[in-house]
PDB file of C-alpha atoms in Angstrom:
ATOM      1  CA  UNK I 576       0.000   0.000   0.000  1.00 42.00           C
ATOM      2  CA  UNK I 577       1.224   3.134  -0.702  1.00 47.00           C
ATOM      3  CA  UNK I 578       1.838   5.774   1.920  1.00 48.00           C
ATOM      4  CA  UNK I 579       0.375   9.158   0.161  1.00 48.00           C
ATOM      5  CA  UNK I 580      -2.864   6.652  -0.546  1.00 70.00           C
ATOM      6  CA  UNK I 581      -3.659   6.432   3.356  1.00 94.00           C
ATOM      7  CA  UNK I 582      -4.896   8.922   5.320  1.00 97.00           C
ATOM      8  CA  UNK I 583      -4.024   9.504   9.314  1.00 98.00           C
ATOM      9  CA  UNK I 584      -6.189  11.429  11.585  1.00 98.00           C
ATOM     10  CA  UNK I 585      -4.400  13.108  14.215  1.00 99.00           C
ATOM     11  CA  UNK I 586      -7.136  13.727  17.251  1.00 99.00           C
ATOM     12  CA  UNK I 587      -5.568  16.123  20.019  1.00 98.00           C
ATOM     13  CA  UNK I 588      -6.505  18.504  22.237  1.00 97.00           C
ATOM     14  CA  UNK I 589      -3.409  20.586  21.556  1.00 97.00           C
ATOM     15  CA  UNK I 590      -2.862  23.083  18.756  1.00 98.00           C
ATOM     16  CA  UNK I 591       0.711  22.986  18.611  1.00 98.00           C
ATOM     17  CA  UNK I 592       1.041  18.582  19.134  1.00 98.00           C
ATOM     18  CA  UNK I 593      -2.012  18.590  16.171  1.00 98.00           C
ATOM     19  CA  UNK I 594       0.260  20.953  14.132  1.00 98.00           C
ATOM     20  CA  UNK I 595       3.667  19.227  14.725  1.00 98.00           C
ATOM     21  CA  UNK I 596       2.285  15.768  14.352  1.00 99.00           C
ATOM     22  CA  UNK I 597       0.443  16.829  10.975  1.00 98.00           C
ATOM     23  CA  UNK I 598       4.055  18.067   9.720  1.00 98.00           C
ATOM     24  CA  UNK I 599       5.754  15.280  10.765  1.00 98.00           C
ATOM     25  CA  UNK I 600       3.389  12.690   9.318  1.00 98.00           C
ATOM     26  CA  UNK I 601       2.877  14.867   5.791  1.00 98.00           C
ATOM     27  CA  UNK I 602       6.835  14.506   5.700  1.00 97.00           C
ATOM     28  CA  UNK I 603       6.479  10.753   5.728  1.00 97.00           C
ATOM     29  CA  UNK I 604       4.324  10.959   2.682  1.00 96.00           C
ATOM     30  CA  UNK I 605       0.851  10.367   4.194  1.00 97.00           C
ATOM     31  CA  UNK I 606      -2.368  12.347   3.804  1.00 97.00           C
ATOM     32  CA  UNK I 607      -3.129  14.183   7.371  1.00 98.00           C
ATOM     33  CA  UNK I 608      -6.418  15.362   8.669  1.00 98.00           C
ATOM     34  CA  UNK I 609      -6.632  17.216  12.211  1.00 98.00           C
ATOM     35  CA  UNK I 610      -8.977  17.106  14.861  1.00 98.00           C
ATOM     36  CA  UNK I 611      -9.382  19.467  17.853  1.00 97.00           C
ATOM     37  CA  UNK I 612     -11.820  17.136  19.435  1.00 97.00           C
ATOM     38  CA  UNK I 613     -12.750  13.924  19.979  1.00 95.00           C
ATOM     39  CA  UNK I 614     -16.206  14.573  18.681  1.00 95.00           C
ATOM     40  CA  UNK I 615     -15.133  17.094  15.446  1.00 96.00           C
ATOM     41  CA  UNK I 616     -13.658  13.166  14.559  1.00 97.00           C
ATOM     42  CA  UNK I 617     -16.632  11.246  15.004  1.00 94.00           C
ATOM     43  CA  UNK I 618     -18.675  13.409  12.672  1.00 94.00           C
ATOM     44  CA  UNK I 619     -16.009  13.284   9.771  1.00 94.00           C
ATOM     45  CA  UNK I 620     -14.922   9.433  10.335  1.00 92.00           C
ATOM     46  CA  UNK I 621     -19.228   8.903   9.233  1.00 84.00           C
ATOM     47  CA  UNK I 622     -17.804  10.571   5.707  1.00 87.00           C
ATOM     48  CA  UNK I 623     -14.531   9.236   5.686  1.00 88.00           C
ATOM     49  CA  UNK I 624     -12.924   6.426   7.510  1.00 91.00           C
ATOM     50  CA  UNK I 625      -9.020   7.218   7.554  1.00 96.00           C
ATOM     51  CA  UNK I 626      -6.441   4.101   7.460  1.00 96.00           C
ATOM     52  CA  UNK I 627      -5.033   5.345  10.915  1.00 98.00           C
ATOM     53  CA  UNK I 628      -6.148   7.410  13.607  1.00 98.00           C
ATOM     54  CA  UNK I 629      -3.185   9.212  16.070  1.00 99.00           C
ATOM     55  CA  UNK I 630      -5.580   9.220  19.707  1.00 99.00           C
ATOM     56  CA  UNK I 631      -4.618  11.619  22.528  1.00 98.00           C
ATOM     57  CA  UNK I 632      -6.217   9.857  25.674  1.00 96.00           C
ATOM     58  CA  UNK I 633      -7.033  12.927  27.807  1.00 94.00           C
ATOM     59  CA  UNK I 634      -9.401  15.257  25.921  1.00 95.00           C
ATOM     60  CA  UNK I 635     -12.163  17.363  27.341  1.00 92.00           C
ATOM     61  CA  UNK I 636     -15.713  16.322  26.799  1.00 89.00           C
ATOM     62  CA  UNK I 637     -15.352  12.813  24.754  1.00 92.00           C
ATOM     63  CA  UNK I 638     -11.776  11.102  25.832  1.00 94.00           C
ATOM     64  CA  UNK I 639      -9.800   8.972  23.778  1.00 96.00           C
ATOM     65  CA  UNK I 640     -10.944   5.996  25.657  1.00 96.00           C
ATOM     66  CA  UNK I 641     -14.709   6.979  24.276  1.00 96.00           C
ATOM     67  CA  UNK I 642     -13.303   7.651  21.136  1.00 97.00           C
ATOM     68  CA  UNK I 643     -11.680   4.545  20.842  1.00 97.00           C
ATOM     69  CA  UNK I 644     -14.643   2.251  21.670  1.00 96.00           C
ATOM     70  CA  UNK I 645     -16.252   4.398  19.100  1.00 95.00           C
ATOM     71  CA  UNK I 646     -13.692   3.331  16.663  1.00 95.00           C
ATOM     72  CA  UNK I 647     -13.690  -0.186  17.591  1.00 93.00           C
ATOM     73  CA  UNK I 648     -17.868  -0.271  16.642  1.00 92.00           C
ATOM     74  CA  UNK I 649     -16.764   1.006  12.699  1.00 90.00           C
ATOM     75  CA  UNK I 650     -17.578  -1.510  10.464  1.00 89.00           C
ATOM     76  CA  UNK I 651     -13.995  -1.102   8.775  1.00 88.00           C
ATOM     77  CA  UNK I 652     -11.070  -1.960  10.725  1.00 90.00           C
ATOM     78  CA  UNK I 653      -9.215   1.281  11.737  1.00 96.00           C
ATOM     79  CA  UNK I 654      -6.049   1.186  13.391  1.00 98.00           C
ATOM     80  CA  UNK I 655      -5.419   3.534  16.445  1.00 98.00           C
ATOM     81  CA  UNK I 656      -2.070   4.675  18.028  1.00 99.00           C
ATOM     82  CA  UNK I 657      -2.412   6.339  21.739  1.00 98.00           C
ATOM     83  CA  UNK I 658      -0.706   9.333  22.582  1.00 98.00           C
ATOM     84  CA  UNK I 659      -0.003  10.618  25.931  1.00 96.00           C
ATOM     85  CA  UNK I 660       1.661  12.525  27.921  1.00 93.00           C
ATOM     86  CA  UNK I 661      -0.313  11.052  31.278  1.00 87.00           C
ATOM     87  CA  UNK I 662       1.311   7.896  30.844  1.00 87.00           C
ATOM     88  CA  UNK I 663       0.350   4.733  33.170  1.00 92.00           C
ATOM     89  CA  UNK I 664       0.282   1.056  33.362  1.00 94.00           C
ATOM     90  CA  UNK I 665      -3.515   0.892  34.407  1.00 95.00           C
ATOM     91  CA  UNK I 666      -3.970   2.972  30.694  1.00 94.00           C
ATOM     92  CA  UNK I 667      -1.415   1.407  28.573  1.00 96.00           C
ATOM     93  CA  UNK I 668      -3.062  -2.210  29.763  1.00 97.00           C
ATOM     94  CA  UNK I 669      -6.462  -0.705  28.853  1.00 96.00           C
ATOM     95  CA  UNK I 670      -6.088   0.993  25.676  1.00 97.00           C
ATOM     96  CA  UNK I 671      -3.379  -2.017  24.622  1.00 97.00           C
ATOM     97  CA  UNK I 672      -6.534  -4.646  25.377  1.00 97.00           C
ATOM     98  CA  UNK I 673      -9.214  -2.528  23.799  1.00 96.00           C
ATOM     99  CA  UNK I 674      -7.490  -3.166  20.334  1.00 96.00           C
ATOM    100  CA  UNK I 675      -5.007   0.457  20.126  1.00 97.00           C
ATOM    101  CA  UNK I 676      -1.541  -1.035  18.343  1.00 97.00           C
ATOM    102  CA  UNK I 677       0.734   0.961  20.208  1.00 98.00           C
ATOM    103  CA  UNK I 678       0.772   3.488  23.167  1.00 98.00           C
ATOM    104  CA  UNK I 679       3.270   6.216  22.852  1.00 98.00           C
ATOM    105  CA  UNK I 680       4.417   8.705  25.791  1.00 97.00           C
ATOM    106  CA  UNK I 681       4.457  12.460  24.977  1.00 96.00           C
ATOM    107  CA  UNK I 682       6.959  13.893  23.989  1.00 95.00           C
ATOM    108  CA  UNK I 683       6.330  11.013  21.042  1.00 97.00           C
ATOM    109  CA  UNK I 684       9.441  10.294  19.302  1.00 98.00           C
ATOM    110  CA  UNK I 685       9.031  11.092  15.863  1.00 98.00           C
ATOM    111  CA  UNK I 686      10.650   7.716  14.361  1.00 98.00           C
ATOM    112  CA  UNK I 687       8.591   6.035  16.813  1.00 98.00           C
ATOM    113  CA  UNK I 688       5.506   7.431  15.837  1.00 99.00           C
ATOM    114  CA  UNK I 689       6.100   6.969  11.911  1.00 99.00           C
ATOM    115  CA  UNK I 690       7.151   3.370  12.679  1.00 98.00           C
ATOM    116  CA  UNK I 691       4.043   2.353  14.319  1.00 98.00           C
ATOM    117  CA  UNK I 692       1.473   4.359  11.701  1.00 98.00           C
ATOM    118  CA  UNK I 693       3.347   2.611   9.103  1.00 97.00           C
ATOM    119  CA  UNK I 694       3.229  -0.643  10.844  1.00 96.00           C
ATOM    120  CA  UNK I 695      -0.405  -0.388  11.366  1.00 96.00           C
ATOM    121  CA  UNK I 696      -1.277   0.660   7.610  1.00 95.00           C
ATOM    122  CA  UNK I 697       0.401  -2.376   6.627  1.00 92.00           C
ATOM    123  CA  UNK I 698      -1.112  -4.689   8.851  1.00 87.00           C
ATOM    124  CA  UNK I 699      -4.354  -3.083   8.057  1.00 82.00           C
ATOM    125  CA  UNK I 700      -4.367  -3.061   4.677  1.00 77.00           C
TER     126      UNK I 700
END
């Protein structure tokens, strides 16, 4: 599959993590969509279903634990990386068991981040 065929959402709270992680994913050659909220997702994923989706757990409103059980209901498999920065066991166990394919600490390392998108658009596809 190639890359600039698959789209990633990025779904974060954060301006400046939505804008950076955009960048940094564009650079790799993927389509990016952004998402200030978990629920500004929900209504687009009805339109489009991306090939990824980049999850920030704490989010006001819907979290990324509602979003991801959300995800998990779409009738096309959609791959979801967690990001972080509140990192803990009882979460990473969670999200891990609920079906995300990795669970990535803020600050995210950028080759770690690109590894695992790329590793779930394969395995995806």
């Amino acid at each position: 599959m190639q890359q600039n065929a698959c789209l990633v959402a990025v779904v974060d709270d954060e301006q400046s993590v939505r804008n950076a992680l955009g960048r940094l994913i564009r650079t790799a050659g993927f389509a990016v969509e952004t998402y200030s909220s978990g629920v500004e997702f929900m209504h687009s994923v009805q339109r489009q279903a991306p090939q990824c989706v980049v999850l920030d757990l704490r989010m006001p409103v819907v979290n990324g634990i509602d979003i991801l059980q959300a995800i998990q209901k779409l009738p096309s498999r959609v791959p979801v990386v967690i990001i972080t920065g509140d990192d803990s066991a009882d979460s990473r166990e969670r999200t891990l068991r609920m079906g995300a394919v990795a669970y990535l600490r803020k600050p995210v390392d950028d080759a770690m981040l690109l590894h695992a998108i790329e590793s779930a658009v394969v395995s995806a596809a």
